[in-house]
PDB file of C-alpha atoms in Angstrom:
ATOM      1  CA  GLU W   1     -11.257  15.477  -2.219  1.00  0.00           C
ATOM      2  CA  PRO W   2      -7.842  15.117  -4.138  1.00  0.00           C
ATOM      3  CA  GLU W   3      -7.027  11.111  -4.995  1.00  0.00           C
ATOM      4  CA  VAL W   4      -4.367   9.215  -7.254  1.00  0.00           C
ATOM      5  CA  THR W   5      -5.818   8.198 -10.586  1.00  0.00           C
ATOM      6  CA  GLN W   6      -4.321   5.409 -12.622  1.00  0.00           C
ATOM      7  CA  THR W   7      -4.764   4.106 -16.245  1.00  0.00           C
ATOM      8  CA  PRO W   8      -5.756   1.455 -17.666  1.00  0.00           C
ATOM      9  CA  SER W   9      -7.882  -0.255 -15.233  1.00  0.00           C
ATOM     10  CA  HIS W  10      -7.098  -3.564 -16.362  1.00  0.00           C
ATOM     11  CA  GLN W  11      -4.687  -4.608 -19.196  1.00  0.00           C
ATOM     12  CA  VAL W  12      -4.043  -7.982 -21.103  1.00  0.00           C
ATOM     13  CA  THR W  13      -1.045  -8.665 -22.838  1.00  0.00           C
ATOM     14  CA  GLN W  14       1.362 -11.349 -24.354  1.00  0.00           C
ATOM     15  CA  MET W  15       4.049 -12.644 -22.576  1.00  0.00           C
ATOM     16  CA  GLY W  16       7.167 -10.700 -23.936  1.00  0.00           C
ATOM     17  CA  GLN W  17       5.122  -7.401 -24.793  1.00  0.00           C
ATOM     18  CA  GLU W  18       6.008  -3.972 -23.370  1.00  0.00           C
ATOM     19  CA  VAL W  19       3.494  -2.331 -20.998  1.00  0.00           C
ATOM     20  CA  ILE W  20       3.211   0.874 -19.577  1.00  0.00           C
ATOM     21  CA  LEU W  21       1.176   2.121 -16.763  1.00  0.00           C
ATOM     22  CA  ARG W  22       0.102   5.379 -16.026  1.00  0.00           C
ATOM     23  CA  CYS W  23      -0.526   7.460 -12.960  1.00  0.00           C
ATOM     24  CA  VAL W  24      -1.472  11.077 -12.059  1.00  0.00           C
ATOM     25  CA  PRO W  25      -0.750  11.482  -8.298  1.00  0.00           C
ATOM     26  CA  ILE W  26      -2.112  14.273  -5.884  1.00  0.00           C
ATOM     27  CA  SER W  27      -1.118  17.588  -7.453  1.00  0.00           C
ATOM     28  CA  ASN W  28       1.048  18.814  -4.554  1.00  0.00           C
ATOM     29  CA  HIS W  29       2.340  15.355  -3.471  1.00  0.00           C
ATOM     30  CA  LEU W  30       6.242  15.022  -4.176  1.00  0.00           C
ATOM     31  CA  TYR W  31       7.078  10.895  -3.872  1.00  0.00           C
ATOM     32  CA  PHE W  32       5.652   8.585  -5.616  1.00  0.00           C
ATOM     33  CA  TYR W  33       5.424   4.898  -5.722  1.00  0.00           C
ATOM     34  CA  TRP W  34       4.622   1.952  -7.393  1.00  0.00           C
ATOM     35  CA  TYR W  35       3.714  -0.841  -5.449  1.00  0.00           C
ATOM     36  CA  ARG W  36       2.385  -4.928  -6.820  1.00  0.00           C
ATOM     37  CA  GLN W  37      -0.292  -6.878  -5.139  1.00  0.00           C
ATOM     38  CA  ILE W  38      -0.375 -10.273  -6.618  1.00  0.00           C
ATOM     39  CA  LEU W  39      -4.068 -12.136  -6.265  1.00  0.00           C
ATOM     40  CA  GLY W  40      -4.993 -13.007  -3.020  1.00  0.00           C
ATOM     41  CA  GLN W  41      -1.748 -11.832  -1.490  1.00  0.00           C
ATOM     42  CA  LYS W  42      -0.022  -8.681   0.469  1.00  0.00           C
ATOM     43  CA  VAL W  43       0.770  -5.179  -1.100  1.00  0.00           C
ATOM     44  CA  GLU W  44       4.440  -5.387  -1.850  1.00  0.00           C
ATOM     45  CA  PHE W  45       6.643  -2.453  -2.307  1.00  0.00           C
ATOM     46  CA  LEU W  46       8.426  -1.867  -5.896  1.00  0.00           C
ATOM     47  CA  VAL W  47       9.414   1.534  -6.128  1.00  0.00           C
ATOM     48  CA  SER W  48       9.907   5.127  -4.575  1.00  0.00           C
ATOM     49  CA  PHE W  49      10.556   8.425  -6.402  1.00  0.00           C
ATOM     50  CA  TYR W  50      11.142  11.566  -5.709  1.00  0.00           C
ATOM     51  CA  ASN W  51      12.798  14.746  -7.298  1.00  0.00           C
ATOM     52  CA  ASN W  52      12.952  13.228 -10.246  1.00  0.00           C
ATOM     53  CA  GLU W  53      15.075   9.707  -9.331  1.00  0.00           C
ATOM     54  CA  ILE W  54      14.228   6.697  -7.844  1.00  0.00           C
ATOM     55  CA  SER W  55      15.091   6.658  -4.128  1.00  0.00           C
ATOM     56  CA  GLU W  56      14.514   3.273  -3.328  1.00  0.00           C
ATOM     57  CA  LYS W  57      13.540   0.029  -4.888  1.00  0.00           C
ATOM     58  CA  SER W  58      12.844  -3.761  -3.751  1.00  0.00           C
ATOM     59  CA  GLU W  59      14.212  -6.895  -4.929  1.00  0.00           C
ATOM     60  CA  ILE W  60      11.340  -7.280  -7.534  1.00  0.00           C
ATOM     61  CA  PHE W  61      12.336  -4.302  -9.448  1.00  0.00           C
ATOM     62  CA  ASP W  62      14.740  -5.608 -11.688  1.00  0.00           C
ATOM     63  CA  ASP W  63      16.253  -4.255 -14.989  1.00  0.00           C
ATOM     64  CA  GLN W  64      12.876  -5.249 -16.556  1.00  0.00           C
ATOM     65  CA  PHE W  65      11.315  -2.186 -14.471  1.00  0.00           C
ATOM     66  CA  SER W  66      11.032   1.234 -15.365  1.00  0.00           C
ATOM     67  CA  VAL W  67       9.551   4.441 -13.809  1.00  0.00           C
ATOM     68  CA  GLU W  68       9.439   8.079 -15.505  1.00  0.00           C
ATOM     69  CA  ARG W  69       7.895  11.260 -14.682  1.00  0.00           C
ATOM     70  CA  PRO W  70       7.594  12.247 -18.162  1.00  0.00           C
ATOM     71  CA  ASP W  71       5.919  15.671 -17.347  1.00  0.00           C
ATOM     72  CA  GLY W  72       4.688  17.614 -14.326  1.00  0.00           C
ATOM     73  CA  SER W  73       1.848  15.216 -13.910  1.00  0.00           C
ATOM     74  CA  ASN W  74       2.075  11.969 -14.718  1.00  0.00           C
ATOM     75  CA  PHE W  75       4.574   9.122 -13.321  1.00  0.00           C
ATOM     76  CA  THR W  76       4.702   5.913 -15.290  1.00  0.00           C
ATOM     77  CA  LEU W  77       5.814   2.401 -14.524  1.00  0.00           C
ATOM     78  CA  LYS W  78       7.151   0.326 -17.582  1.00  0.00           C
ATOM     79  CA  ILE W  79       7.298  -3.270 -17.601  1.00  0.00           C
ATOM     80  CA  ARG W  80       9.826  -3.886 -20.752  1.00  0.00           C
ATOM     81  CA  SER W  81       9.057  -7.770 -21.527  1.00  0.00           C
ATOM     82  CA  THR W  82       6.493  -8.948 -19.520  1.00  0.00           C
ATOM     83  CA  LYS W  83       6.456 -12.697 -17.554  1.00  0.00           C
ATOM     84  CA  LEU W  84       3.398 -14.551 -16.710  1.00  0.00           C
ATOM     85  CA  GLU W  85       4.452 -13.962 -12.949  1.00  0.00           C
ATOM     86  CA  ASP W  86       3.966 -10.038 -13.682  1.00  0.00           C
ATOM     87  CA  SER W  87       0.226 -10.906 -13.619  1.00  0.00           C
ATOM     88  CA  ALA W  88      -0.889  -8.752 -10.581  1.00  0.00           C
ATOM     89  CA  MET W  89      -2.587  -5.619  -9.513  1.00  0.00           C
ATOM     90  CA  TYR W  90      -0.145  -2.320  -9.576  1.00  0.00           C
ATOM     91  CA  PHE W  91      -1.202   0.122  -7.481  1.00  0.00           C
ATOM     92  CA  CYS W  92       0.671   3.855  -7.949  1.00  0.00           C
ATOM     93  CA  ALA W  93       0.685   5.472  -4.836  1.00  0.00           C
ATOM     94  CA  SER W  94       1.890   9.342  -3.501  1.00  0.00           C
ATOM     95  CA  SER W  95       2.621  11.246  -0.279  1.00  0.00           C
ATOM     96  CA  VAL W  96       3.732  14.649   0.474  1.00  0.00           C
ATOM     97  CA  GLU W  97       6.157  15.269   3.417  1.00  0.00           C
ATOM     98  CA  GLY W  98       4.129  17.010   6.238  1.00  0.00           C
ATOM     99  CA  SER W  99       4.786  18.268   9.689  1.00  0.00           C
ATOM    100  CA  SER W 100       3.589  15.161  11.290  1.00  0.00           C
ATOM    101  CA  GLY W 101       5.012  12.569   8.543  1.00  0.00           C
ATOM    102  CA  ASN W 102       4.614  10.784   5.468  1.00  0.00           C
ATOM    103  CA  THR W 103       1.250   9.543   5.056  1.00  0.00           C
ATOM    104  CA  ILE W 104       0.811   7.231   1.256  1.00  0.00           C
ATOM    105  CA  TYR W 105      -2.172   7.604  -0.854  1.00  0.00           C
ATOM    106  CA  PHE W 106      -3.044   5.092  -3.373  1.00  0.00           C
ATOM    107  CA  GLY W 107      -4.669   5.037  -6.560  1.00  0.00           C
ATOM    108  CA  GLU W 108      -7.896   2.467  -7.079  1.00  0.00           C
ATOM    109  CA  GLY W 109      -5.015   0.052  -9.273  1.00  0.00           C
ATOM    110  CA  SER W 110      -4.054  -1.465 -12.796  1.00  0.00           C
ATOM    111  CA  TRP W 111      -5.013  -5.035 -13.160  1.00  0.00           C
ATOM    112  CA  LEU W 112      -2.526  -6.620 -15.275  1.00  0.00           C
ATOM    113  CA  THR W 113      -3.011  -9.977 -16.797  1.00  0.00           C
ATOM    114  CA  VAL W 114       0.004 -11.224 -18.914  1.00  0.00           C
ATOM    115  CA  VAL W 115      -1.404 -14.304 -20.970  1.00  0.00           C
TER     116      VAL W 115
ATOM    117  CA  GLY H   1      14.584  -7.754   4.541  1.00  0.00           C
ATOM    118  CA  GLN H   2      12.016  -6.202   6.917  1.00  0.00           C
ATOM    119  CA  GLN H   3       8.908  -8.281   7.896  1.00  0.00           C
ATOM    120  CA  LEU H   4       5.815  -7.785   9.627  1.00  0.00           C
ATOM    121  CA  ASN H   5       3.645  -9.934  10.994  1.00  0.00           C
ATOM    122  CA  GLN H   6       0.264  -9.168  11.060  1.00  0.00           C
ATOM    123  CA  SER H   7      -2.449 -11.324  13.158  1.00  0.00           C
ATOM    124  CA  PRO H   8      -4.892 -12.610  13.335  1.00  0.00           C
ATOM    125  CA  GLN H   9      -4.806 -13.719   9.437  1.00  0.00           C
ATOM    126  CA  SER H  10      -8.857 -13.682   9.557  1.00  0.00           C
ATOM    127  CA  MET H  11     -11.626 -12.944  11.678  1.00  0.00           C
ATOM    128  CA  PHE H  12     -15.309 -13.721  11.604  1.00  0.00           C
ATOM    129  CA  ILE H  13     -16.933 -11.718  14.185  1.00  0.00           C
ATOM    130  CA  GLN H  14     -20.632 -11.043  14.715  1.00  0.00           C
ATOM    131  CA  GLU H  15     -22.307  -7.861  14.006  1.00  0.00           C
ATOM    132  CA  GLY H  16     -21.779  -5.437  16.970  1.00  0.00           C
ATOM    133  CA  GLU H  17     -18.928  -7.198  18.179  1.00  0.00           C
ATOM    134  CA  ASP H  18     -15.333  -5.025  18.939  1.00  0.00           C
ATOM    135  CA  VAL H  19     -12.186  -6.147  16.664  1.00  0.00           C
ATOM    136  CA  SER H  20      -8.667  -5.944  17.356  1.00  0.00           C
ATOM    137  CA  MET H  21      -5.557  -6.512  15.076  1.00  0.00           C
ATOM    138  CA  ASN H  22      -1.867  -6.153  15.939  1.00  0.00           C
ATOM    139  CA  CYS H  23       1.580  -6.049  13.906  1.00  0.00           C
ATOM    140  CA  THR H  24       4.507  -6.404  15.442  1.00  0.00           C
ATOM    141  CA  SER H  25       8.188  -6.405  13.424  1.00  0.00           C
ATOM    142  CA  SER H  26      11.736  -7.163  14.326  1.00  0.00           C
ATOM    143  CA  SER H  27      12.443  -3.522  12.806  1.00  0.00           C
ATOM    144  CA  ILE H  28      11.928  -0.086  14.357  1.00  0.00           C
ATOM    145  CA  PHE H  29       9.542   1.796  12.363  1.00  0.00           C
ATOM    146  CA  ASN H  30       8.903   5.854  12.363  1.00  0.00           C
ATOM    147  CA  THR H  31       5.225   5.852  10.995  1.00  0.00           C
ATOM    148  CA  TRP H  32       2.497   3.205  11.027  1.00  0.00           C
ATOM    149  CA  LEU H  33      -0.339   3.236   8.585  1.00  0.00           C
ATOM    150  CA  TRP H  34      -3.351   0.995   8.470  1.00  0.00           C
ATOM    151  CA  TYR H  35      -5.229   0.643   5.545  1.00  0.00           C
ATOM    152  CA  LYS H  36      -8.257  -1.268   4.373  1.00  0.00           C
ATOM    153  CA  GLN H  37      -8.718  -3.052   0.924  1.00  0.00           C
ATOM    154  CA  ASP H  38     -12.377  -3.756  -0.824  1.00  0.00           C
ATOM    155  CA  PRO H  39     -11.882  -6.518  -3.537  1.00  0.00           C
ATOM    156  CA  GLY H  40     -10.508  -4.991  -6.360  1.00  0.00           C
ATOM    157  CA  GLU H  41      -9.820  -2.243  -5.219  1.00  0.00           C
ATOM    158  CA  GLY H  42      -6.886   0.137  -3.752  1.00  0.00           C
ATOM    159  CA  PRO H  43      -5.930   0.301  -0.236  1.00  0.00           C
ATOM    160  CA  VAL H  44      -7.999   2.897   1.596  1.00  0.00           C
ATOM    161  CA  LEU H  45      -6.058   5.024   4.522  1.00  0.00           C
ATOM    162  CA  LEU H  46      -7.832   4.759   7.845  1.00  0.00           C
ATOM    163  CA  ILE H  47      -5.207   5.532  10.417  1.00  0.00           C
ATOM    164  CA  ALA H  48      -1.773   7.145  10.167  1.00  0.00           C
ATOM    165  CA  LEU H  49       0.556   6.996  13.503  1.00  0.00           C
ATOM    166  CA  TYR H  50       3.810   9.369  13.551  1.00  0.00           C
ATOM    167  CA  LYS H  51       4.777   9.150  17.187  1.00  0.00           C
ATOM    168  CA  ALA H  52       5.867   6.573  19.710  1.00  0.00           C
ATOM    169  CA  GLY H  53       2.883   5.957  22.016  1.00  0.00           C
ATOM    170  CA  GLU H  54       0.227   7.802  19.899  1.00  0.00           C
ATOM    171  CA  LEU H  55      -3.459   6.859  20.319  1.00  0.00           C
ATOM    172  CA  THR H  56      -4.975   7.849  17.292  1.00  0.00           C
ATOM    173  CA  SER H  57      -9.214   7.426  16.631  1.00  0.00           C
ATOM    174  CA  ASN H  58     -10.834   7.646  13.374  1.00  0.00           C
ATOM    175  CA  GLY H  59     -14.603   7.265  14.094  1.00  0.00           C
ATOM    176  CA  ARG H  60     -14.875   3.436  15.468  1.00  0.00           C
ATOM    177  CA  LEU H  61     -11.387   3.252  14.628  1.00  0.00           C
ATOM    178  CA  THR H  62      -8.723   3.144  17.150  1.00  0.00           C
ATOM    179  CA  ALA H  63      -4.680   2.471  16.725  1.00  0.00           C
ATOM    180  CA  GLN H  64      -2.103   3.040  18.547  1.00  0.00           C
ATOM    181  CA  PHE H  65       2.191   3.244  17.891  1.00  0.00           C
ATOM    182  CA  GLY H  66       3.580   1.027  20.384  1.00  0.00           C
ATOM    183  CA  ILE H  67       6.422   2.627  22.939  1.00  0.00           C
ATOM    184  CA  THR H  68       9.273   0.559  21.194  1.00  0.00           C
ATOM    185  CA  ARG H  69       8.073   1.631  17.889  1.00  0.00           C
ATOM    186  CA  LYS H  70       7.989  -2.014  16.698  1.00  0.00           C
ATOM    187  CA  ASP H  71       4.051  -2.828  16.691  1.00  0.00           C
ATOM    188  CA  SER H  72       0.841  -1.291  16.356  1.00  0.00           C
ATOM    189  CA  PHE H  73      -3.012  -2.478  16.613  1.00  0.00           C
ATOM    190  CA  LEU H  74      -6.083  -1.366  15.365  1.00  0.00           C
ATOM    191  CA  ASN H  75      -9.473  -1.841  17.122  1.00  0.00           C
ATOM    192  CA  ILE H  76     -12.562  -1.825  15.709  1.00  0.00           C
ATOM    193  CA  SER H  77     -15.832  -1.197  17.924  1.00  0.00           C
ATOM    194  CA  ALA H  78     -19.106  -2.021  17.351  1.00  0.00           C
ATOM    195  CA  SER H  79     -18.523  -3.856  14.025  1.00  0.00           C
ATOM    196  CA  ILE H  80     -21.263  -3.513  11.248  1.00  0.00           C
ATOM    197  CA  PRO H  81     -21.781  -5.258   7.879  1.00  0.00           C
ATOM    198  CA  SER H  82     -19.874  -2.650   5.399  1.00  0.00           C
ATOM    199  CA  ASP H  83     -16.299  -3.192   7.784  1.00  0.00           C
ATOM    200  CA  VAL H  84     -15.944  -6.401   5.809  1.00  0.00           C
ATOM    201  CA  GLY H  85     -12.715  -6.246   3.824  1.00  0.00           C
ATOM    202  CA  ILE H  86      -8.942  -6.753   4.379  1.00  0.00           C
ATOM    203  CA  TYR H  87      -7.070  -4.531   6.855  1.00  0.00           C
ATOM    204  CA  PHE H  88      -3.495  -4.099   5.997  1.00  0.00           C
ATOM    205  CA  CYS H  89      -0.596  -2.481   8.632  1.00  0.00           C
ATOM    206  CA  ALA H  90       2.148  -0.689   6.843  1.00  0.00           C
ATOM    207  CA  GLY H  91       5.393   0.310   8.510  1.00  0.00           C
ATOM    208  CA  LEU H  92       7.738   3.101   6.951  1.00  0.00           C
ATOM    209  CA  ASN H  93      10.849   4.834   8.095  1.00  0.00           C
ATOM    210  CA  THR H  94      11.656   7.494   5.410  1.00  0.00           C
ATOM    211  CA  ASN H  95       9.991  10.008   3.149  1.00  0.00           C
ATOM    212  CA  ALA H  96      10.545   8.366  -0.354  1.00  0.00           C
ATOM    213  CA  GLY H  97      11.430   5.250   1.287  1.00  0.00           C
ATOM    214  CA  LYS H  98      10.394   1.711   1.163  1.00  0.00           C
ATOM    215  CA  SER H  99       7.112   0.875   3.189  1.00  0.00           C
ATOM    216  CA  THR H 100       6.769  -2.641   4.264  1.00  0.00           C
ATOM    217  CA  PHE H 101       2.863  -4.492   4.540  1.00  0.00           C
ATOM    218  CA  GLY H 102       1.725  -6.763   6.939  1.00  0.00           C
ATOM    219  CA  ASP H 103      -0.051  -9.960   5.245  1.00  0.00           C
ATOM    220  CA  GLY H 104      -3.714  -8.689   6.180  1.00  0.00           C
ATOM    221  CA  THR H 105      -6.542  -9.554   8.263  1.00  0.00           C
ATOM    222  CA  THR H 106      -9.296 -10.515   6.537  1.00  0.00           C
ATOM    223  CA  LEU H 107     -12.301  -9.481   8.340  1.00  0.00           C
ATOM    224  CA  THR H 108     -16.124 -11.041   8.132  1.00  0.00           C
ATOM    225  CA  VAL H 109     -18.991  -9.822   9.910  1.00  0.00           C
ATOM    226  CA  LYS H 110     -22.053 -11.680  10.189  1.00  0.00           C
ATOM    227  CA  PRO H 111     -25.385  -9.572  10.611  1.00  0.00           C
TER     228      PRO H 111
END
């Protein structure tokens, strides 16, 4: 069964460093997302991406965040200057518009620890 | 912003018992999704609901999209130990739009 894949599975970085999280969405999907989950809390929407541009973003997705689809398969999340509070599990997700509606499938997550 | 109230926050049940959890919102959603998350892993989709009033089953799981479009419930019948995990509801309105997650229901099943 097709799945969303993410790398790295775990990254430790120093505060102030740039981090890039990578995702390969399901191949025929057209809508891509990033979510964040701080340990023990709920999943929070960060950004959605369609047709090579951001469709919607949350208040969490400030200027230090950016997304890119550099080629036909990868979807990346960049955090420019990491802060301690950026430590979380970051989930990539993708979906395709079907006749019924939109179903979002998640990757396994990238665990980011900022020290 | 939109918020989902998911309840209960946690449940401790005996193996074989039925479970019910629900999500309510002050806002209307066009799609309700239910996910299960195991520790350290990504949410796994259980059931997707697209129409008000829709009742959908997936094995021992049954979920319904409320008529008002502001609520949804998930039932698990005859629970087993592997049902343990955190269950999240999510509501969304548009493709490539923002989805809102509930706070989760932590389910513990005692053998």
